[in-house]
Amino acid sequence: MRRTPVYYYSSSSGLVRLFAERLGRPVHDLSEREVRQSLADGPWVLLTPSYKTGNPANDTIPEAVRRFLASPANRRHLVGVMGSGNRNFGRYYQRAAREIAELSGRPVLFEFELSGTPWDVQECVRILEELDAALDRRDALRAHDSDASPAAPTAAAL
Ligand SMILES: Cc1cc2nc3c(=O)[nH]c(=O)nc-3n(C[C@H](O)[C@H](O)[C@H](O)COP(=O)(O)O)c2cc1C
């Protein structure tokens, strides 16, 4: 079964990176230019911190995340969003993850604070495994549908 990759951004404090590296699946760091400029080869999940800058045009979504999402192919393959934040930011808590989810119509799959607790890691692993299985079922149904369709005209002709 394909393990849905997680693309994450983490600043120099590295809290999100610590979390991402505990997930036990392919993770890609959007602070690396090659990663930011690449194309996801299928469904992927975003993990982003929020960074309040006070600049209304670019308030909490990290620039690296914006760049990766500028690609229509990457936007199309995005299946869910996860966020790291800090409740001290009040109404801005998880603003970046929530705004991306709203704009893209994809669900927020999981939220945690800072680098997360061991429970957060465990819960997130479970959620991602469920996602993998759901995507696998979706692919199997699609393969089944496309197997069935070429036969239909023949059956109709008989
Ligand atoms: C300058 C600054 C602004 C932040 N703004 C927000 C915010 O608006 N909302 C939020 O939930 N967390 C905010 N945080 C908390 C970070 O998103 C959180 O600590 C995250 O784990 C940082 O991940 P990183 O160390 O991988 O960059 C902010 C942190 C800093 C230092």
XYZ file of C-alpha atoms and ligand atoms in Angstrom:
189
model
C 0.000 0.000 0.000
C 1.280 3.469 -0.876
C 2.216 5.514 2.157
C 0.957 9.035 1.523
C 3.927 11.386 1.775
C 3.904 14.382 4.093
C 5.384 17.652 2.838
C 6.223 19.936 5.732
C 7.733 23.318 6.393
C 9.801 23.884 9.505
C 11.756 26.997 10.493
C 15.166 26.967 12.136
C 13.555 26.121 15.497
C 12.726 22.762 13.883
C 9.670 21.800 15.945
C 7.658 20.578 12.967
C 10.678 18.709 11.585
C 11.023 16.792 14.876
C 7.391 15.761 14.634
C 7.516 14.894 10.929
C 10.552 12.673 11.367
C 8.699 10.585 13.946
C 5.900 9.658 11.567
C 7.739 6.697 10.060
C 6.777 7.474 6.454
C 8.209 9.487 3.565
C 8.429 13.145 4.580
C 9.747 16.027 2.474
C 11.099 19.288 3.791
C 9.760 22.339 1.939
C 12.555 24.485 3.303
C 14.781 22.704 0.737
C 14.585 24.391 -2.637
C 14.547 21.148 -4.702
C 11.588 19.921 -2.668
C 9.739 23.236 -3.022
C 10.256 23.163 -6.781
C 9.261 19.509 -7.215
C 5.900 18.009 -8.121
C 4.108 15.554 -5.849
C 3.721 12.245 -7.720
C 0.301 11.518 -6.217
C -1.805 12.275 -3.151
C 0.107 14.109 -0.430
C -0.520 15.750 2.932
C 0.691 19.178 4.005
C 2.022 19.809 7.511
C 2.552 23.471 8.269
C 3.207 25.704 11.243
C 1.521 29.127 11.428
C 3.651 32.251 11.545
C 1.926 35.485 12.362
C 3.870 38.243 10.653
C 1.445 41.147 10.968
C 1.588 41.589 7.175
C -2.042 41.293 6.041
C -1.061 40.154 2.528
C 0.952 37.225 3.813
C 0.060 36.693 7.400
C 0.545 33.198 8.716
C 1.260 30.839 5.792
C 4.999 30.209 5.373
C 6.334 31.389 2.012
C 7.748 27.927 1.191
C 4.280 26.454 1.587
C 2.773 29.142 -0.677
C 5.378 28.390 -3.333
C 4.718 24.652 -3.327
C 0.981 25.285 -3.497
C 1.421 27.674 -6.411
C 1.667 24.586 -8.652
C -1.805 23.543 -9.871
C -0.657 19.884 -9.989
C 0.437 20.020 -6.356
C -2.829 21.690 -5.358
C -4.803 19.010 -7.187
C -2.998 16.177 -5.407
C -3.284 17.681 -1.929
C -5.595 15.470 0.153
C -5.410 16.967 3.636
C -3.750 19.483 5.905
C -2.132 19.167 9.328
C -0.988 22.023 11.514
C 1.436 22.815 14.292
C 0.732 25.933 16.321
C 0.753 27.505 19.729
C -2.470 28.292 21.605
C -0.894 31.494 22.934
C -1.678 32.974 19.519
C -5.371 32.918 20.400
C -7.598 33.431 17.362
C -4.579 32.917 15.136
C -4.075 29.400 16.502
C -3.470 27.110 13.487
C -4.460 29.940 11.165
C -2.217 28.762 8.282
C -3.436 25.144 8.255
C -7.072 26.215 8.670
C -6.888 28.843 5.942
C -5.274 26.429 3.455
C -7.901 23.807 4.280
C -10.681 26.301 3.715
C -9.263 27.651 0.464
C -8.522 24.203 -0.950
C -11.653 22.438 0.304
C -9.457 19.740 1.899
C -9.908 18.606 5.519
C -7.735 19.496 8.497
C -6.594 15.989 9.432
C -4.732 16.772 12.639
C -3.537 19.694 14.783
C -0.996 19.788 17.577
C 1.112 22.281 19.496
C 4.834 22.856 18.984
C 6.594 19.524 18.334
C 3.653 17.474 19.658
C 3.471 14.906 22.459
C 4.139 11.173 22.015
C 0.340 10.766 21.981
C 0.087 13.315 19.150
C 2.617 11.353 17.109
C 0.765 8.081 17.715
C -2.595 9.608 16.837
C -1.227 11.224 13.699
C 0.352 7.917 12.590
C -3.050 6.265 13.031
C -4.867 8.980 11.035
C -2.355 8.766 8.193
C -2.665 4.973 8.097
C -6.434 5.331 7.792
C -5.909 7.809 4.992
C -3.557 5.405 3.176
C -6.188 2.664 3.378
C -8.979 4.980 2.164
C -6.887 6.121 -0.813
C -6.033 2.504 -1.589
C -9.737 1.598 -1.643
C -10.445 4.592 -3.880
C -7.735 3.490 -6.336
C -9.054 -0.072 -6.352
C -12.568 1.190 -7.171
C -11.222 3.402 -9.946
C -9.227 0.523 -11.433
C -12.334 -1.655 -11.261
C -14.441 1.033 -13.007
C -11.923 1.506 -15.794
C -11.678 -2.312 -16.267
C -15.430 -2.465 -16.617
C -15.935 0.392 -19.051
C -14.183 -1.008 -22.169
C -16.378 -4.126 -21.914
C -19.589 -2.130 -21.942
C -19.774 -1.282 -25.684
C -19.086 -4.930 -26.584
C -21.821 -6.112 -24.266
C -24.193 -3.564 -25.781
C -23.292 -4.724 -29.305
C -24.181 -8.341 -28.536
C 7.067 34.645 15.295
C 6.124 33.495 15.548
C 4.812 33.597 15.133
C 3.919 32.529 15.346
N 2.610 32.667 14.959
C 1.709 31.670 15.240
C 0.337 31.807 14.879
O -0.107 32.800 14.294
N -0.506 30.792 15.184
C -0.085 29.643 15.815
O -0.888 28.760 16.074
N 1.232 29.492 16.154
C 2.125 30.467 15.886
N 3.455 30.311 16.224
C 3.888 29.040 16.807
C 4.534 28.125 15.757
O 3.666 27.894 14.651
C 4.847 26.755 16.388
O 5.753 26.969 17.453
C 5.438 25.747 15.421
O 5.600 24.522 16.114
C 6.795 26.191 14.875
O 7.312 25.171 14.045
P 8.826 25.192 13.512
O 9.720 25.297 14.728
O 9.002 23.888 12.819
O 8.952 26.364 12.589
C 4.360 31.342 16.004
C 5.701 31.247 16.410
C 6.569 32.297 16.195
C 8.012 32.169 16.658
